[in-house]
mmCIF file with all atom_site columns, C-alpha atoms and ligand atoms in Angstrom:
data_model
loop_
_atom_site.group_PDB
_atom_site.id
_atom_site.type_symbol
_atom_site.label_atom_id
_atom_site.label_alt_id
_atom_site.label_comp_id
_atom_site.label_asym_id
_atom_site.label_entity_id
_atom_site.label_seq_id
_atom_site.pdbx_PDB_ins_code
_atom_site.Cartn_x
_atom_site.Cartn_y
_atom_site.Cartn_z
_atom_site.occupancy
_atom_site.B_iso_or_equiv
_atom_site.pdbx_formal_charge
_atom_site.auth_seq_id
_atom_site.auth_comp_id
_atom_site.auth_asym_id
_atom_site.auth_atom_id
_atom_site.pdbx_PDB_model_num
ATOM   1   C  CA  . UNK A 1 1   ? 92.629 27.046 5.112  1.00 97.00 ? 236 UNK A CA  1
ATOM   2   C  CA  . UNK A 1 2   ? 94.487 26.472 8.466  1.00 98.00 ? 237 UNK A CA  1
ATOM   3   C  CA  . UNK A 1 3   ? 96.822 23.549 9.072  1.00 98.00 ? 238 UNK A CA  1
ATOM   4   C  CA  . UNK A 1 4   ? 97.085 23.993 12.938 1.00 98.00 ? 239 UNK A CA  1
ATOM   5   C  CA  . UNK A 1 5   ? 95.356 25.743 16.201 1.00 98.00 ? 240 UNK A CA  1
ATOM   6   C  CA  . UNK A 1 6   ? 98.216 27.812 16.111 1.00 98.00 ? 241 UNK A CA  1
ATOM   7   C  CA  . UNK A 1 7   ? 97.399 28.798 12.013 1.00 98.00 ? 242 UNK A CA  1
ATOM   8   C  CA  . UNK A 1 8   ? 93.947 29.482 13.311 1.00 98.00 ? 243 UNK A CA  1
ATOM   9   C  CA  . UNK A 1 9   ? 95.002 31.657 16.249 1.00 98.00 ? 244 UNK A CA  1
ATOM   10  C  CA  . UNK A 1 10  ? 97.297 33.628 13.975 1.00 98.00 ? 245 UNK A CA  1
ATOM   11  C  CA  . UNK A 1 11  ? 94.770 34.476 11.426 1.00 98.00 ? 246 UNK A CA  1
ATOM   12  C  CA  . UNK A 1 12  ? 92.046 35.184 14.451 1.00 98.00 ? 247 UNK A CA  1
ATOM   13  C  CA  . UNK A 1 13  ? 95.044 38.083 15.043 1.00 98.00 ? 248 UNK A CA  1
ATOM   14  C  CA  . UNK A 1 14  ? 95.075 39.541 11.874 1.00 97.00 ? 249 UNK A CA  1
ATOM   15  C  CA  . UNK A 1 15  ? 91.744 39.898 12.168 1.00 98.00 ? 250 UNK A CA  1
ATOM   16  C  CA  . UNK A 1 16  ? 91.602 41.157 15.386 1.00 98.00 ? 251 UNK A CA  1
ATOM   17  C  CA  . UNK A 1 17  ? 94.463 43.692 15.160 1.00 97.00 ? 252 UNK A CA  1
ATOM   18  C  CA  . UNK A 1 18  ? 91.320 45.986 12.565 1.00 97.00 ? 253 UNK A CA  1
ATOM   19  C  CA  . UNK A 1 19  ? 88.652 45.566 15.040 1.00 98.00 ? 254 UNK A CA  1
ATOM   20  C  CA  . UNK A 1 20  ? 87.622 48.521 17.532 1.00 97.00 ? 255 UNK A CA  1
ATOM   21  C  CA  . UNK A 1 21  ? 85.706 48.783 20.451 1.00 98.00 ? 256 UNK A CA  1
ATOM   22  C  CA  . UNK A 1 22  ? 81.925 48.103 20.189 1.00 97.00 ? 257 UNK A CA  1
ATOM   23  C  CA  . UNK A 1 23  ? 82.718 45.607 17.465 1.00 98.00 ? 258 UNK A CA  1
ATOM   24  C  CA  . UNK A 1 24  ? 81.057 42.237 16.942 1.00 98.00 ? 259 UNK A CA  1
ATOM   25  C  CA  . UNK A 1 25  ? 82.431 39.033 15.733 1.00 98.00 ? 260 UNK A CA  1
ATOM   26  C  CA  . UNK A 1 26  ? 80.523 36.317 14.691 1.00 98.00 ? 261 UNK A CA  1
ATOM   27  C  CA  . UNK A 1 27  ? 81.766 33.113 15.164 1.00 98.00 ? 262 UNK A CA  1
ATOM   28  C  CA  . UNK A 1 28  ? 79.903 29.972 13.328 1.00 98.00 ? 263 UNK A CA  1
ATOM   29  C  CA  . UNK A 1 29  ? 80.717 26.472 12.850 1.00 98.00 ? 264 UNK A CA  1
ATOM   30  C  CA  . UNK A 1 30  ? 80.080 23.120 14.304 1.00 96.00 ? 265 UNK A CA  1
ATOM   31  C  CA  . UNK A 1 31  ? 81.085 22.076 17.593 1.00 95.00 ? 266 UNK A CA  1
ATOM   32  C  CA  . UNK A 1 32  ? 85.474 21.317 17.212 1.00 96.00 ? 267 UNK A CA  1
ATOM   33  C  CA  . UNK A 1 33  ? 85.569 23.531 14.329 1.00 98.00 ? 268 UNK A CA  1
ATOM   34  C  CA  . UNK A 1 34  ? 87.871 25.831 16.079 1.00 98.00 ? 269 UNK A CA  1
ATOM   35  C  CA  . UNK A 1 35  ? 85.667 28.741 17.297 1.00 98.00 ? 270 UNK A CA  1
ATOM   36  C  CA  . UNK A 1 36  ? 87.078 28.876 20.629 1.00 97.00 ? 271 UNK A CA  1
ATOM   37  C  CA  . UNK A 1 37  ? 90.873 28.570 19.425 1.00 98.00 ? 272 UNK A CA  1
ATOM   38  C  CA  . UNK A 1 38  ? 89.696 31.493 16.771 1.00 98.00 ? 273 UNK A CA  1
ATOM   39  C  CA  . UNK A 1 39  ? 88.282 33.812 19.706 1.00 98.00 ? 274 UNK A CA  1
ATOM   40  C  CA  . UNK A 1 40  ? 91.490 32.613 21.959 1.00 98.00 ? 275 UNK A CA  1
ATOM   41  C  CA  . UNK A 1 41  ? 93.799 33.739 18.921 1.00 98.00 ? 276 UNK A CA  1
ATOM   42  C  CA  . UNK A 1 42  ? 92.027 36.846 18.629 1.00 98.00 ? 277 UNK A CA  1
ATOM   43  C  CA  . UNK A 1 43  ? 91.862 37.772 22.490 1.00 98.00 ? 278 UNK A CA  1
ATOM   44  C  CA  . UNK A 1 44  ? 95.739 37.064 22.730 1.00 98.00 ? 279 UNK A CA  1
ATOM   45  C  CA  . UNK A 1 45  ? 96.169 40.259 20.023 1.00 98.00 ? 280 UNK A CA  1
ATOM   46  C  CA  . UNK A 1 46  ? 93.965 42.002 22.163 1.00 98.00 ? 281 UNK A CA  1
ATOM   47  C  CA  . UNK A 1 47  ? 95.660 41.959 24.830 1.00 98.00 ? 282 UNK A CA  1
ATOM   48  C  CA  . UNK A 1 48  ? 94.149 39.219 26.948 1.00 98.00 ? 283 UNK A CA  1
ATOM   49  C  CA  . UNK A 1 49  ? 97.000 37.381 29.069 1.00 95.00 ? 284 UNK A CA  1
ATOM   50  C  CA  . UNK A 1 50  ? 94.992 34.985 30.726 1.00 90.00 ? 285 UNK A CA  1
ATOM   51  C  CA  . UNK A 1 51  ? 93.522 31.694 29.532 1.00 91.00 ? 286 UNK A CA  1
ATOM   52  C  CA  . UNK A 1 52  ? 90.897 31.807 27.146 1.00 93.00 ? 287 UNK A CA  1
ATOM   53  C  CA  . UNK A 1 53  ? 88.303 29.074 27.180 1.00 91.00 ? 288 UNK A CA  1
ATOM   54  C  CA  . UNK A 1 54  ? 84.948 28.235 26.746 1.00 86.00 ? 289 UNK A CA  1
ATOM   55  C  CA  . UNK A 1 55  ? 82.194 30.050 28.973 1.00 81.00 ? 290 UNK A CA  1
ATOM   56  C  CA  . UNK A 1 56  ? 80.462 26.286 29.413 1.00 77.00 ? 291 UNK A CA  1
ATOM   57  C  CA  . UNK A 1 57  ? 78.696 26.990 32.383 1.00 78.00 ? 292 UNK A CA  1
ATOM   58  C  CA  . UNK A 1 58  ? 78.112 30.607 31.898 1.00 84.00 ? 293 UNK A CA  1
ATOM   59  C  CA  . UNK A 1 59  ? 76.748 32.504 28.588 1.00 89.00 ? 294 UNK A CA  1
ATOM   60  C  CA  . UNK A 1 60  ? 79.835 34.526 29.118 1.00 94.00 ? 295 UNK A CA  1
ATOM   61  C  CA  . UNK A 1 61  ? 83.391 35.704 29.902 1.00 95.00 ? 296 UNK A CA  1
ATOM   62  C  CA  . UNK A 1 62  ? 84.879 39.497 29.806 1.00 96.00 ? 297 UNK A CA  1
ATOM   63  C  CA  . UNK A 1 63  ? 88.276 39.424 30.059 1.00 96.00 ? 298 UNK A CA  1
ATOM   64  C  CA  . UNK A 1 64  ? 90.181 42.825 30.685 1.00 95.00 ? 299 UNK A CA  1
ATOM   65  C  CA  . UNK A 1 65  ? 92.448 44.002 28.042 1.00 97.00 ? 300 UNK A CA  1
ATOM   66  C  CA  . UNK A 1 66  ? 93.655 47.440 27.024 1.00 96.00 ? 301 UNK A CA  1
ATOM   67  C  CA  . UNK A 1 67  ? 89.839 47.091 25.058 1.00 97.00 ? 302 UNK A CA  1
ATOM   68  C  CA  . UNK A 1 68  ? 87.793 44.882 27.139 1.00 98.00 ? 303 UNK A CA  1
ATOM   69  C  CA  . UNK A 1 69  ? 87.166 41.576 25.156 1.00 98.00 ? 304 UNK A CA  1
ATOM   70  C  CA  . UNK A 1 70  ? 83.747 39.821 25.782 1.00 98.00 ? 305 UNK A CA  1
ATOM   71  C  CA  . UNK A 1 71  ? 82.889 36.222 24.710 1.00 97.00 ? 306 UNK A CA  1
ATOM   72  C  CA  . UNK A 1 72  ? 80.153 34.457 24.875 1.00 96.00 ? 307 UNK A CA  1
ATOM   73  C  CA  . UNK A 1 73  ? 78.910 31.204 23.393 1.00 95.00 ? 308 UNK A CA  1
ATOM   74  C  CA  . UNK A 1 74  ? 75.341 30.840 22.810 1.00 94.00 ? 309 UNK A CA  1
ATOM   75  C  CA  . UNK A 1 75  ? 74.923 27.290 22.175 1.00 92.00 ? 310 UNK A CA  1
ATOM   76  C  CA  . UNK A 1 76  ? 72.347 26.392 24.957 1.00 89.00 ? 311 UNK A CA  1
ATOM   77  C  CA  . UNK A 1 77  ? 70.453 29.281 24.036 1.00 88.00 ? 312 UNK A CA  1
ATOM   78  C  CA  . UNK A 1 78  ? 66.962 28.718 21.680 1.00 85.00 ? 313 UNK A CA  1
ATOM   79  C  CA  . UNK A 1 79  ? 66.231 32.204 21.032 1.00 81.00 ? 314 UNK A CA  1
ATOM   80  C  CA  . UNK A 1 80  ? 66.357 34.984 23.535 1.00 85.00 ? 315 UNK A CA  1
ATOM   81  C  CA  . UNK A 1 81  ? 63.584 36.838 25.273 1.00 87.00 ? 316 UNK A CA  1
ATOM   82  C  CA  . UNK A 1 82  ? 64.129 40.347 26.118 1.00 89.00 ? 317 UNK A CA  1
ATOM   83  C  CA  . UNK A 1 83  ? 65.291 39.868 29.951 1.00 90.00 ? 318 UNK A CA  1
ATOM   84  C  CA  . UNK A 1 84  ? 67.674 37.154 28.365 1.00 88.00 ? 319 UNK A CA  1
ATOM   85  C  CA  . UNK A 1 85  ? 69.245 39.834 25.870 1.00 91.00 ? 320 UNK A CA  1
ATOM   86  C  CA  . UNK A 1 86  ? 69.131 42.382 29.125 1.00 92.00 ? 321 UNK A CA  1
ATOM   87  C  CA  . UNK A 1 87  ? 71.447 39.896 30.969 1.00 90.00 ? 322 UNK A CA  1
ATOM   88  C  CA  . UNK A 1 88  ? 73.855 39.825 27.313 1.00 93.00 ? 323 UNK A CA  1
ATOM   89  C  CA  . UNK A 1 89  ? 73.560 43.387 26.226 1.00 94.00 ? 324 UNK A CA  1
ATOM   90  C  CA  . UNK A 1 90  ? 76.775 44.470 29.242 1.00 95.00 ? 325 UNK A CA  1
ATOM   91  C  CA  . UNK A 1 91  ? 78.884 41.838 27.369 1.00 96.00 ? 326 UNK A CA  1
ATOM   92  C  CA  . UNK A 1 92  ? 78.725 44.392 24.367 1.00 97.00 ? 327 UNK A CA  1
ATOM   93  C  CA  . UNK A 1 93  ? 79.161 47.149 26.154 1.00 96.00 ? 328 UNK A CA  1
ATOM   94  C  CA  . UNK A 1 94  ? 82.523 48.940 25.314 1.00 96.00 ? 329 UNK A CA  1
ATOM   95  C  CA  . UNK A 1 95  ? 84.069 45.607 24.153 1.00 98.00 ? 330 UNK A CA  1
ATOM   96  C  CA  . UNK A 1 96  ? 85.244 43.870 20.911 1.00 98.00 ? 331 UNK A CA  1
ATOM   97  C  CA  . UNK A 1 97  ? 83.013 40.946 21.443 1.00 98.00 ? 332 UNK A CA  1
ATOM   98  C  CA  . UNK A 1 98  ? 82.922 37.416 20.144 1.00 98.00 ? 333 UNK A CA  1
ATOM   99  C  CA  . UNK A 1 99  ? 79.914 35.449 19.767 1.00 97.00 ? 334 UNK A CA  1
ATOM   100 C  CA  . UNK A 1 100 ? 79.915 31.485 18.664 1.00 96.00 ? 335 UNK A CA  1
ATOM   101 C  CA  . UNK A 1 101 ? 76.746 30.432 17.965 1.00 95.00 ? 336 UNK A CA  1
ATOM   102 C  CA  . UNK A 1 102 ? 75.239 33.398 17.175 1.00 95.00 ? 337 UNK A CA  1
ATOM   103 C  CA  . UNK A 1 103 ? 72.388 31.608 15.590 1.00 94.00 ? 338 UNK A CA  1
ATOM   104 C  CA  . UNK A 1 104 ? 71.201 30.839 18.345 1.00 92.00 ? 339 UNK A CA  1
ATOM   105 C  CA  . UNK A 1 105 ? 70.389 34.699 19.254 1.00 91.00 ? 340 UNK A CA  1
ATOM   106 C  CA  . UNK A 1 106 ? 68.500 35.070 16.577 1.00 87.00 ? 341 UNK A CA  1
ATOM   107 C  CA  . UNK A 1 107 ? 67.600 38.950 16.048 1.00 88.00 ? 342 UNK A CA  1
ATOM   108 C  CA  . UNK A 1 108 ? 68.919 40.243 19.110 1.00 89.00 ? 343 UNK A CA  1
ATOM   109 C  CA  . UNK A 1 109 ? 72.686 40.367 18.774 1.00 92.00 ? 344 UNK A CA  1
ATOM   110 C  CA  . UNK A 1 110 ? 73.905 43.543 17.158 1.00 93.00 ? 345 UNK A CA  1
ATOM   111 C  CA  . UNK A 1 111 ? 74.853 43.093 13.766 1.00 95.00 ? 346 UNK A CA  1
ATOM   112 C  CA  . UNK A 1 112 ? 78.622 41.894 13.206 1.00 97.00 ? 347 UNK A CA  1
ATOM   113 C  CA  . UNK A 1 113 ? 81.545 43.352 11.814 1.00 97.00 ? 348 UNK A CA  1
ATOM   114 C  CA  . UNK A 1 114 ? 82.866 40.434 10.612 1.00 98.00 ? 349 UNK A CA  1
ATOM   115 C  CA  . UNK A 1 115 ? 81.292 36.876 10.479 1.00 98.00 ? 350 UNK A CA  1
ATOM   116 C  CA  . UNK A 1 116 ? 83.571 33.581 10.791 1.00 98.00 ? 351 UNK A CA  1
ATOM   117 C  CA  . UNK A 1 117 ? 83.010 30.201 9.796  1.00 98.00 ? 352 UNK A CA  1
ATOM   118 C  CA  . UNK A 1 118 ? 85.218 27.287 10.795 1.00 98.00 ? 353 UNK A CA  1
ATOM   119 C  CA  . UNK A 1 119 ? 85.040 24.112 9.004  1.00 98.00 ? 354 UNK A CA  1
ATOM   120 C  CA  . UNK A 1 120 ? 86.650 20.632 9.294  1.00 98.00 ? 355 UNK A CA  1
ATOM   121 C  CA  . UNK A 1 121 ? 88.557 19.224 6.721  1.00 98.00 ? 356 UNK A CA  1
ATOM   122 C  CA  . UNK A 1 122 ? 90.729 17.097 8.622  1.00 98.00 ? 357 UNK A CA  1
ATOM   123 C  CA  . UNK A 1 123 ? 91.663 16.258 11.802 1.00 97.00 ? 358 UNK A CA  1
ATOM   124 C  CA  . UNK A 1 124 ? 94.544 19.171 11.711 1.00 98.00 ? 359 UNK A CA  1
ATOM   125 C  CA  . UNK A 1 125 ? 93.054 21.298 8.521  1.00 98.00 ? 360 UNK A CA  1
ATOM   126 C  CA  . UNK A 1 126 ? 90.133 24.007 8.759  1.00 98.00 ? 361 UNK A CA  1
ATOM   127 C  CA  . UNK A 1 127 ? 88.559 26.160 6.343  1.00 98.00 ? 362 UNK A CA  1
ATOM   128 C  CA  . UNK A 1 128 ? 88.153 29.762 8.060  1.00 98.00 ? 363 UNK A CA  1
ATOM   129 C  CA  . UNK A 1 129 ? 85.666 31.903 5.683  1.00 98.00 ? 364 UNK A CA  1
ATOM   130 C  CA  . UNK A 1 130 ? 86.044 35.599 7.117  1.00 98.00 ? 365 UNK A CA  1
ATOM   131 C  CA  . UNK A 1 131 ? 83.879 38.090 5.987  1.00 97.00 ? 366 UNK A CA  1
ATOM   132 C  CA  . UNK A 1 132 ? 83.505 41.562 6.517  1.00 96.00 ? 367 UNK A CA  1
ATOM   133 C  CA  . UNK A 1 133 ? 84.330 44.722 5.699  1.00 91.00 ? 368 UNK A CA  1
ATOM   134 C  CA  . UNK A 1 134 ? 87.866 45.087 7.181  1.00 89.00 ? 369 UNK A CA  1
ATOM   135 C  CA  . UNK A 1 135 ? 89.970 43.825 3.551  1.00 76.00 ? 370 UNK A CA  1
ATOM   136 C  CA  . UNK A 1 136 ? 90.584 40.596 5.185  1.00 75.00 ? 371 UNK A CA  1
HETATM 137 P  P1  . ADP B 2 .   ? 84.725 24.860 18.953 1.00 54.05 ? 500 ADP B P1  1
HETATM 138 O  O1  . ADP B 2 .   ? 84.784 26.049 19.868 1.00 54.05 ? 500 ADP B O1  1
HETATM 139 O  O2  . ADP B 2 .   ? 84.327 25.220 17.554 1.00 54.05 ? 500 ADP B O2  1
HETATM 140 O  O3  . ADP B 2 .   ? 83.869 23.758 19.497 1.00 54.05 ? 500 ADP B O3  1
HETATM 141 P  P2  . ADP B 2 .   ? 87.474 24.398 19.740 1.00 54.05 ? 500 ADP B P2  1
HETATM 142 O  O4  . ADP B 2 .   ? 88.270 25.580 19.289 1.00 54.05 ? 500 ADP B O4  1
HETATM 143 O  O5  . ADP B 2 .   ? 87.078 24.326 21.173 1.00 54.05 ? 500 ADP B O5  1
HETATM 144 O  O6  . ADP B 2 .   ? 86.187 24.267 18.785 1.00 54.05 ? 500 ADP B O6  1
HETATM 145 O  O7  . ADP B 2 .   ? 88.248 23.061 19.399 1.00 54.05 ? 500 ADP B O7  1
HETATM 146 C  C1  . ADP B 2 .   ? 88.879 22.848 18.159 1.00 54.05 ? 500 ADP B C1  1
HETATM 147 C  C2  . ADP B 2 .   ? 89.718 21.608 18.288 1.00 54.05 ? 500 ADP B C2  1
HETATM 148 O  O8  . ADP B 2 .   ? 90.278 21.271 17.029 1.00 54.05 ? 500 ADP B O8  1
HETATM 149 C  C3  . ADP B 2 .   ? 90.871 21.803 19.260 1.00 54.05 ? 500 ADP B C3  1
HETATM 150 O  O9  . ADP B 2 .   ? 91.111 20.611 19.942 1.00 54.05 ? 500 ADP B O9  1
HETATM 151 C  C4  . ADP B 2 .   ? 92.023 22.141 18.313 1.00 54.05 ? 500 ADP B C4  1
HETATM 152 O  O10 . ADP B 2 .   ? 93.273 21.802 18.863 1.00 54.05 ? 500 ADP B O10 1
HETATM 153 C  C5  . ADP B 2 .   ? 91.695 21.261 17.126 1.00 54.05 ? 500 ADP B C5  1
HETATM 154 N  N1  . ADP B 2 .   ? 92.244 21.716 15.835 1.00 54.05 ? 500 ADP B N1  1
HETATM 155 C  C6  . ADP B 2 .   ? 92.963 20.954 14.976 1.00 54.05 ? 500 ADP B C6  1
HETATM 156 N  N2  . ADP B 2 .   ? 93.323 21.628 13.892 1.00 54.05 ? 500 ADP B N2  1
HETATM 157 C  C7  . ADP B 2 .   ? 92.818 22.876 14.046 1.00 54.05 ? 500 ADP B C7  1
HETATM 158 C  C8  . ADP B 2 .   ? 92.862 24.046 13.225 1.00 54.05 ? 500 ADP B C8  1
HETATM 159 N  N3  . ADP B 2 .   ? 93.470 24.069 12.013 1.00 54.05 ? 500 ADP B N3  1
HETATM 160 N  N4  . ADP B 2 .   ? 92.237 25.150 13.681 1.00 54.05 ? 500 ADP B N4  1
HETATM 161 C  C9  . ADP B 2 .   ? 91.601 25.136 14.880 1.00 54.05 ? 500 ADP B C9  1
HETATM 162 N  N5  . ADP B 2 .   ? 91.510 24.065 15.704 1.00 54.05 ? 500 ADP B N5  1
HETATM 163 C  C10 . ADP B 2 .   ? 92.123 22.936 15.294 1.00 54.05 ? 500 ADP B C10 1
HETATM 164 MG MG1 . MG  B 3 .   ? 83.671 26.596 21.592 1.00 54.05 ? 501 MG  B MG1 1
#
């Protein structure tokens, strides 16, 4: 359990600090959970200096970083056709990449190195399940 953003930022770093390039993270929970502040937490270890915020009006962001860090935030997807996953697939390519809502890709997404779910307690509490195989 986190008791802050910042809490959930700091774990997102531990995290992030075992990943390597060409790894997925999937990122689940509803919408305020604190997917976004997770990925922002975990692009900040990686290296990212700019700000980190939801792609809203675009499936994506890749930010540069010593390891290019991609993500993307399917929400207004409902399953992906094949010329939909050829317009993802570049977001994986090379990066440590961070998907929220990966549900919503159904079958395409490679599979994830470590899955995350966010969920509210309170207003300032979260319960951040990580699992994978990275002895976090
Ligand atoms: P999502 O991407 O899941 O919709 P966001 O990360 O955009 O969620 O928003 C989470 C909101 O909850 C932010 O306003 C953040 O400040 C707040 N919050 C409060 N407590 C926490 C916590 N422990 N961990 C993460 N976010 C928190
Ligand atoms: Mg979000």
């Amino acid at each position: 359990m986190t008791a802050s953003p910042e809490e959930t930022e700091a774990l997102a770093g531990r995290l992030a600090a075992q990943l390597a390039p060409g790894d997925v993270v999937a990122v689940s929970g509803e919408l305020g959970a604190g997917k976004t502040t997770f990925v922002r937490g975990a692009a900040r270890t990686l290296g990212v200096t700019g700000a980190v915020a939801s792609p809203t009006f675009t499936i994506g962001h890749r930010y540069e970083a010593p390891v290019p860090v991609a993500h993307l935030d399917l929400y207004r997807i409902a399953g992906l056709d094949p010329e939909e996953w050829g317009d993802l697939e570049p977001y994986f390519d090379g990066t440590i990449a961070f998907v929220e809502w990966p549900e919503h890709g159904g079958d395409w997404l490679p599979s994830a190195r470590a899955t995350v779910t966010l969920r509210h307690v309170d207003e300032s509490h979260r319960r951040v399940r990580i699992d994978s195989d990275l002895g976090l």
